[in-house]
Coordinates of C-alpha atoms and ligand atoms in Angstrom, one line a residue:
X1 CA 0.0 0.0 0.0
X2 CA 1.4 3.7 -0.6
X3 CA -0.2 6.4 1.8
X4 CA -0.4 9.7 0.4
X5 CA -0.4 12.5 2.9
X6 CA -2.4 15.3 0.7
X7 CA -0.7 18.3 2.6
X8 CA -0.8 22.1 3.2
X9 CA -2.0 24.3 6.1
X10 CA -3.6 26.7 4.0
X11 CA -7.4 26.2 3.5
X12 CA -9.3 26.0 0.7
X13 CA -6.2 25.3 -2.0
X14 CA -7.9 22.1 -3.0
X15 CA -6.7 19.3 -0.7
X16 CA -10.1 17.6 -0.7
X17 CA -10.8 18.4 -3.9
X18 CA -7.4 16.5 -5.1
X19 CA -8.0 13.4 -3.0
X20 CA -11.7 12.8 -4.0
X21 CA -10.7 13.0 -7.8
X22 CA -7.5 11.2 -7.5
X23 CA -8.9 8.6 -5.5
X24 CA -11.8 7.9 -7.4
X25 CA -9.6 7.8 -10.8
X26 CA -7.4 5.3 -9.4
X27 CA -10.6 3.2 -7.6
X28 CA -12.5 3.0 -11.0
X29 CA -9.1 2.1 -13.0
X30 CA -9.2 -0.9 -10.6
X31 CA -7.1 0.4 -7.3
X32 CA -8.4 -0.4 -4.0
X33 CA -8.1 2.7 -2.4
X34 CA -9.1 3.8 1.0
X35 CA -9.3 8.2 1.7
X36 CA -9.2 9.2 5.6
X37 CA -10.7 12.3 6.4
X38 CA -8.6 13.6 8.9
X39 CA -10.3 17.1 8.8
X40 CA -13.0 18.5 11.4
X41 CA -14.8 20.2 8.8
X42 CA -15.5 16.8 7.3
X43 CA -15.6 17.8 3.7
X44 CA -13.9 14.5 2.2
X45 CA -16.8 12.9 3.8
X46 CA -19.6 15.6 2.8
X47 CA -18.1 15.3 -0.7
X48 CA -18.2 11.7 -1.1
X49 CA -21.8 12.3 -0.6
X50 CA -22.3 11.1 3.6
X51 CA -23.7 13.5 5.7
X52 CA -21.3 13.8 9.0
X53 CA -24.4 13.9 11.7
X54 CA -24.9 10.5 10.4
X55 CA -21.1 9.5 10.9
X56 CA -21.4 8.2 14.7
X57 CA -17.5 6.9 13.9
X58 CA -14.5 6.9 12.1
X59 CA -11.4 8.6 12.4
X60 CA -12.2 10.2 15.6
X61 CA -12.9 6.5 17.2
X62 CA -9.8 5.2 15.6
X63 CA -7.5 7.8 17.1
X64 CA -9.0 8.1 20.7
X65 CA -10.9 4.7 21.0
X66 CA -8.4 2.3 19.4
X67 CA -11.7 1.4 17.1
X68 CA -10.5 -1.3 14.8
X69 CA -9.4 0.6 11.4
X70 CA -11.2 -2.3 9.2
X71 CA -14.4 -2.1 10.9
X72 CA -14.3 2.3 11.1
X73 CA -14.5 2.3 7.0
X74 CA -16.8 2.9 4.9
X75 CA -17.3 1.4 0.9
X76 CA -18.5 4.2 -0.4
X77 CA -17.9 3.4 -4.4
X78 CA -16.9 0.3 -6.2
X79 CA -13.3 -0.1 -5.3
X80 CA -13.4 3.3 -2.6
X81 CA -13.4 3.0 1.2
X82 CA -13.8 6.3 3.7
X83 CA -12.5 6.7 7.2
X84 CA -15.4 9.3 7.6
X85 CA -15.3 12.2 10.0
X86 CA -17.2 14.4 11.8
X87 CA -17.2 17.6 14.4
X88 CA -16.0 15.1 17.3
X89 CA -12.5 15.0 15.5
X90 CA -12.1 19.1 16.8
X91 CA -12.0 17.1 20.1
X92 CA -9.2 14.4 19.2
X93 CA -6.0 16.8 19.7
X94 CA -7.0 17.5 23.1
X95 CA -8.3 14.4 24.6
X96 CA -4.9 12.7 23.9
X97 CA -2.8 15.8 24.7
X98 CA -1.2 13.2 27.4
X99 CA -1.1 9.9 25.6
X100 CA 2.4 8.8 25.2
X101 CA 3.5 8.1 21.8
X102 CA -0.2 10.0 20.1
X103 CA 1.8 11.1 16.9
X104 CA 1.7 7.3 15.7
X105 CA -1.9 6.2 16.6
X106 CA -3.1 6.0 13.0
X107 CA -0.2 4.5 11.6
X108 CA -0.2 1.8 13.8
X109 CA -3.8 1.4 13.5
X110 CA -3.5 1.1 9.9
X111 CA -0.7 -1.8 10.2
X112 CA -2.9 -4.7 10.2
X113 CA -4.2 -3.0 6.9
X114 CA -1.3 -2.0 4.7
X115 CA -2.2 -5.2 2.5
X116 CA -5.3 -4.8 1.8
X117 CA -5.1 -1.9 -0.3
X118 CA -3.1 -0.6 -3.2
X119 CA -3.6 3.1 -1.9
X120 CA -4.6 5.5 1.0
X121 CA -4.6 8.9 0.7
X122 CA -5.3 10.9 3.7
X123 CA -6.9 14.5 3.4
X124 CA -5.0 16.9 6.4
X125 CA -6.8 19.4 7.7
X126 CA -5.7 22.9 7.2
X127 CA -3.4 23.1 10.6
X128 CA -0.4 21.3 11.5
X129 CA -1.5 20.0 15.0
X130 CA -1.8 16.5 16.1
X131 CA -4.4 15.5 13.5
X132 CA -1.7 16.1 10.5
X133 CA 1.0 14.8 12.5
X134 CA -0.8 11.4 12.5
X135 CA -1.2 11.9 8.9
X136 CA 2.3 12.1 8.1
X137 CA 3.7 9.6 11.0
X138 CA 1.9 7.1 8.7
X139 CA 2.4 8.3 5.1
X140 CA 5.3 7.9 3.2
X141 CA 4.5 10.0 0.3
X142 CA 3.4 13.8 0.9
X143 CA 1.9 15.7 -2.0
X144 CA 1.6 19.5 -1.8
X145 CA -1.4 21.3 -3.5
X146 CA -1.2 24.4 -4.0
X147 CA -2.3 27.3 -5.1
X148 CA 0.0 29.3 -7.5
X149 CA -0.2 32.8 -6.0
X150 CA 1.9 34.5 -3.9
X151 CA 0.0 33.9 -1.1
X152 CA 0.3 30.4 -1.7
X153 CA 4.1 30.8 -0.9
X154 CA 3.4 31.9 2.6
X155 CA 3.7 29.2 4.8
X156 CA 5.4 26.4 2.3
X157 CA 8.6 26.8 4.4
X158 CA 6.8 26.0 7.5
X159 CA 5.4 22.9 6.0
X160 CA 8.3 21.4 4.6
X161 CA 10.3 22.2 7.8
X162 CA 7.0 20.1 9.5
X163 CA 7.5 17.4 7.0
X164 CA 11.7 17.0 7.8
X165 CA 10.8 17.2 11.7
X166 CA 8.1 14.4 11.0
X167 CA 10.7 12.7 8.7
X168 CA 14.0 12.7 11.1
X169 CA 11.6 11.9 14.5
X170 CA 8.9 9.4 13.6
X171 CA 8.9 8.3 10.2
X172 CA 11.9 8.5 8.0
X173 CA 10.3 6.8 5.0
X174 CA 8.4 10.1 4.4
X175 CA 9.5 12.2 1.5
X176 CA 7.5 15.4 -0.3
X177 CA 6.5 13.5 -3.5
X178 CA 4.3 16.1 -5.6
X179 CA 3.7 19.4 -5.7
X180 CA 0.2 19.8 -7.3
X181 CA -0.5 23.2 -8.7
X182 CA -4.5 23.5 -8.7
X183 CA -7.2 26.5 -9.7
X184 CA -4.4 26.6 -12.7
X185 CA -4.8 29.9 -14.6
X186 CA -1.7 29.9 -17.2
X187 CA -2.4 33.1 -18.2
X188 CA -1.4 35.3 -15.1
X189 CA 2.1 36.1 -15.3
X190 CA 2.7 35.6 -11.5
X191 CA 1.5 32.0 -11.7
X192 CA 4.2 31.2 -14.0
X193 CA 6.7 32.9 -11.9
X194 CA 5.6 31.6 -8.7
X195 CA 5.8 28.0 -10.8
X196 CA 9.4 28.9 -11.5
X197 CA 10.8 29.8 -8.3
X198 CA 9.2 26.4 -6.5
X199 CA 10.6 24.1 -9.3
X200 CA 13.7 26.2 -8.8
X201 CA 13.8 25.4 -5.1
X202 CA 12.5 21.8 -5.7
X203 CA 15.7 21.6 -8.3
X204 CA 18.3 23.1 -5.6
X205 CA 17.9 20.2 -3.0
X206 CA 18.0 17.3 -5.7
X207 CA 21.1 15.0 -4.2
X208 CA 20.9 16.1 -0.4
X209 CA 19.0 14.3 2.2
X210 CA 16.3 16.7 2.8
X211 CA 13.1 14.8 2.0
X212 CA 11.5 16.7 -0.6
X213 CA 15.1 15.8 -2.5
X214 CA 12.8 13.8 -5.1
X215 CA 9.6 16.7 -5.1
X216 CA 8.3 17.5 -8.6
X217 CA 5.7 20.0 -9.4
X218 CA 3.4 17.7 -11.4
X219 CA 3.5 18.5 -15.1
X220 CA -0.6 18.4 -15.3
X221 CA -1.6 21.2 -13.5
X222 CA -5.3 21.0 -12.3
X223 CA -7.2 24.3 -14.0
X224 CA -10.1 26.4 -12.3
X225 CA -12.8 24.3 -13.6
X226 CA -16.3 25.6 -11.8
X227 CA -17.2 22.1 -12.4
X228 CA -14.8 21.1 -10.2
X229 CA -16.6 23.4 -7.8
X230 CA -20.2 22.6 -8.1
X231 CA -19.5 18.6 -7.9
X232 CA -18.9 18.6 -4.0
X233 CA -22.6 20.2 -3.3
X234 CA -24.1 17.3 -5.0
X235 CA -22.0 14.4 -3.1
X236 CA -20.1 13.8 -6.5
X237 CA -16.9 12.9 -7.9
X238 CA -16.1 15.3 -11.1
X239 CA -15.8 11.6 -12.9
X240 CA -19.8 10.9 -11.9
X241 CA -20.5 14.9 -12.1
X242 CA -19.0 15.7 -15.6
X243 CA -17.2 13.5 -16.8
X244 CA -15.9 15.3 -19.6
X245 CA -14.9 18.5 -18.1
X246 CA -11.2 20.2 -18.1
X247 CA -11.2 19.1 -14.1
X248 CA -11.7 15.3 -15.0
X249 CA -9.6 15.6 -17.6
X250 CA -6.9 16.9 -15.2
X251 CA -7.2 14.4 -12.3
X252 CA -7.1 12.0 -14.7
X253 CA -4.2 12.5 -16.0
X254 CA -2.7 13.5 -12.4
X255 CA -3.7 9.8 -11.2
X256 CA -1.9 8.6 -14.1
X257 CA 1.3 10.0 -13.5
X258 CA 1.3 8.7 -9.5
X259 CA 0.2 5.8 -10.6
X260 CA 3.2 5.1 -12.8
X261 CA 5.3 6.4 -10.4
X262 CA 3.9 4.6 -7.4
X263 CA 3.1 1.0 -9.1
X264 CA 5.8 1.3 -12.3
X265 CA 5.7 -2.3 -12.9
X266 CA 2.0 -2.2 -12.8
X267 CA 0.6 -1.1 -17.1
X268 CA -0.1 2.6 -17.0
X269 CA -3.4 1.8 -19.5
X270 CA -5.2 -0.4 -16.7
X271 CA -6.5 3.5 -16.2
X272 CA -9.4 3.5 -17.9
X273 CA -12.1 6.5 -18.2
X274 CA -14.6 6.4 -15.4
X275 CA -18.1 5.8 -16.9
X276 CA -20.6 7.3 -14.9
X277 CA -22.9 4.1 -15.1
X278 CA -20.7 2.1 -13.9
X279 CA -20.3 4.6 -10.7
X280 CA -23.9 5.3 -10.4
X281 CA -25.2 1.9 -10.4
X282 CA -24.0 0.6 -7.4
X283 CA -24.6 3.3 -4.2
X284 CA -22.6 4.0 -1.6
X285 CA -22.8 0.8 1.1
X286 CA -23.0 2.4 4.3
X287 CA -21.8 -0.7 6.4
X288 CA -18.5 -0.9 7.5
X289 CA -17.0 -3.7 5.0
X290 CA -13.5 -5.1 4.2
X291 CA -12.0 -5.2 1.9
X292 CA -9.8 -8.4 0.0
X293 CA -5.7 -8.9 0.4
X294 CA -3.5 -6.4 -1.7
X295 CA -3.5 -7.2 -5.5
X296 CA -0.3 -4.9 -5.8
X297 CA 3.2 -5.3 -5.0
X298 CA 3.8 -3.8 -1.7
X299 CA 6.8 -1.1 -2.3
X300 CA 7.6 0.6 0.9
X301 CA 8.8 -0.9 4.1
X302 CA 7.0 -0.1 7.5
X303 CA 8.1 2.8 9.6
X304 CA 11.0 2.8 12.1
X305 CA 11.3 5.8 14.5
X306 CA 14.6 7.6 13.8
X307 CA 16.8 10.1 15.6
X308 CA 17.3 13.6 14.9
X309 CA 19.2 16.7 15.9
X310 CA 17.3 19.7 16.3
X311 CA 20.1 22.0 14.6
X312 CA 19.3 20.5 11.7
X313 CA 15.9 21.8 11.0
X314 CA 16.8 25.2 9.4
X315 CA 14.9 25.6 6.3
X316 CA 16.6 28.1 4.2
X317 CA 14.1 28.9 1.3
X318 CA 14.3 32.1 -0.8
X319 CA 11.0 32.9 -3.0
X320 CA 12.7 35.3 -5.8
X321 CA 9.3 36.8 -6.5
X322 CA 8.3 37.8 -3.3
X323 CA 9.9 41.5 -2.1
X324 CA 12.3 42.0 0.5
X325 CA 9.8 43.7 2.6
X326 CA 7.4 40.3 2.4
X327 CA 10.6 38.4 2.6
X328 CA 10.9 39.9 6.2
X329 CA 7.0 39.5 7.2
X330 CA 7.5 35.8 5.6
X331 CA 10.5 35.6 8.0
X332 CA 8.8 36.6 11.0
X333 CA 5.8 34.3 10.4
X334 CA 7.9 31.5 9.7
X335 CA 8.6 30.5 13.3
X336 CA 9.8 27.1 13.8
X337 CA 7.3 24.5 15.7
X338 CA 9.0 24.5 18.9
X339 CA 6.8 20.9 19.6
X340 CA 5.6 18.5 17.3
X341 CA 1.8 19.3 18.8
X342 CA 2.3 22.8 17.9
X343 CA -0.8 23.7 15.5
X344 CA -0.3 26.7 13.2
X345 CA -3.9 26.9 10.6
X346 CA -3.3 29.8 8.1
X347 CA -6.8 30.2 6.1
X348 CA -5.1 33.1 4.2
X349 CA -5.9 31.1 1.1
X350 CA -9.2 30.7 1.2
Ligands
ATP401 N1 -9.5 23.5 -9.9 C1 -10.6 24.1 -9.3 N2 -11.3 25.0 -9.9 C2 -12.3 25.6 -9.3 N3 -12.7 25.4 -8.0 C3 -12.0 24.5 -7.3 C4 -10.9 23.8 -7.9 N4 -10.3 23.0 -6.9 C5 -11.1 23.2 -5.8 N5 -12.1 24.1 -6.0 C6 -13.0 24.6 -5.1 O1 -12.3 25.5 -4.2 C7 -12.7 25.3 -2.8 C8 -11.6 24.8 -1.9 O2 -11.2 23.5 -2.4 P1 -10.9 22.3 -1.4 O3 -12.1 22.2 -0.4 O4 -10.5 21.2 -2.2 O5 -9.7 22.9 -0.6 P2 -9.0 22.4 0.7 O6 -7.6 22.7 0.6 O7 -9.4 21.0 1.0 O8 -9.7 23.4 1.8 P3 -9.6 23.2 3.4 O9 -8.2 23.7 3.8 O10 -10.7 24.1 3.9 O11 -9.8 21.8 3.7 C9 -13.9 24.3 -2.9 O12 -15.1 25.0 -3.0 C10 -13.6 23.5 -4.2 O13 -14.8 23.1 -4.7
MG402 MG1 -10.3 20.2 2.7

């Protein structure tokens, strides 16, 4: 199984978005794929068409409760199982403020699973608190959407230094994968440069040991498609919503490239359009259900806590297109987490 932590502490830069679309690409090409909502505001869950008053578990029992991952999910499309969550997850951080070794919950949790899919992507919440840290304690791939505006640069530094504290503490199989460049608009001149300076930045670490040494901006950017907006009030995929649209044409081709990248032995053409039949006949089961062994190779190995040396966690990144004057305010804003608990939500993107 690969986990995908789908990663950035700015809202609404189309985190959910990505892993509904993704996931159900990969699903209807014949994945099993299982998406967490590890997010309060529930939206993987809204969007997958299940209403969170109705949720009485999920991801909030697994992390407090020790609820049995297997029997907390969800089949919610041929192929696609939800952790669901609902407002009870706000809670989660600090009920187990004093429960030794809380940062690893999920990924233990998930152990007893990691053959049974082919895929888990796991929508973070816009914060880096306890919820995310779960998220990437268990992951071992993080992709990065993003927004290409300047905001959007605010606060990448933080989360990358997030991702090497995560990687040199808990988990040093984690490693920024993707960077995922969504609401796409070619045209604007500063989305180009701000595409520039992070591939520039991506480029300058290739060959050290900093783990987003192997991140690549995806070459299929996802474009503001306001189909891509609508589908989530009607508890659709953009695949069962329009199927033809520039936004499932995108995804499409995004889930590809992972794919290939994730599974390379695996043929790239076993991704085949999603018909919208073939969804819409068979509804979302409701009742917890299993699902069958792995069908893939299994790639990564499990997790092994690591050691780490807290000098090392300087993060020197220099945006060309940002001023010196918003250089300095970046500066000051860029803080490092003094604890891995610390939880920093920037909604500036929204
Ligand atoms: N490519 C796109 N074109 C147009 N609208 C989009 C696109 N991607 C996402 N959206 C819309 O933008 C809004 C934010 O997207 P999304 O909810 O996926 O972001 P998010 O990062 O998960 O937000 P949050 O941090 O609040 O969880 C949603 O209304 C979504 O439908
Ligand atoms: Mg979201």
């Amino acid at each position: 199984m690969r986990t995908i932590a789908v990663l950035n502490q700015k809202g609404g830069v189309g985190k959910t978005t990505t892993v509904v679309n993704i996931a159900a690409a990969l699903a209807a090409a014949g994945s099993r794929v299982v998406v967490l909502d590890f997010d309060p505001q529930a939206h993987l869950t809204i969007h997958l068409g299940l209403e969170p008053q109705v949720v009485e578990s999920g991801s909030y029992k697994v992390l407090t409760q020790s609820a049995e991952f297997e029997q907390q999910i969800m089949l919610m499309r041929p192929n696609l199982w939800l952790l669901p969550a609902n407002i009870n997850l706000v809670g989660a951080e600090s009920e187990l403020v004093s429960v030794v070794g809380r940062e690893t919950i999920l990924r233990e949790a998930m152990l007893p699973s990691r053959d049974k899919f082919d895929y888990c992507l796991i929508d973070c919440s816009p914060s880096l608190g306890l919820l995310t840290l779960n998220a990437l304690a268990a992951a071992e791939d993080v992709l990065i959407p993003l927004q290409p505006h300047f905001l959007a640069l605010r606060g990448f530094g933080k989360l990358l230094q997030t991702v090497e504290l995560v990687n040199k503490r808990i988990n040093p199989n984690l490693k920024v994968k993707w960077v995922l460049l969504c609401m796409f608009d070619g045209r604007a001149s500063l989305t180009n440069e701000v595409k520039d300076d992070i591939a520039q930045f991506l480029e300058s670490a290739q060959g050290t040991d900093r783990p987003w040494s192997e991140a690549k901006i995806l070459p299929v950017p996802i474009r503001r498609n306001i189909k891509l907006a609508e589908a989530p009030s009607y508890g659709k995929t953009i695949f069962e919503y329009e199927e033809n649209c520039h936004g499932a044409e995108d995804y499409r081709k995004v889930a590809e490239l992972i794919h290939a990248q994730c599974y390379p032995s695996a043929p790239v053409e076993i991704l085949q359009p999603v018909t919208v039949n073939e969804m819409q006949e068979q509804p979302p089961d409701t009742s917890a259900s299993s699902p069958q062994p792995d069908s893939q190779a299994e790639q990564q190995p499990d997790t092994q806590p690591a050691e780490t040396d807290e000098n090392q966690n300087q993060l020197p990144i220099e945006i060309k297109s940002i001023s010196p004057e918003q250089q300095q305010q970046e500066g000051d804003s860029e803080e490092q987490p003094s604890e891995f608990t610390q939880t920093t939500t920037d909604q500036s993107g929204t």
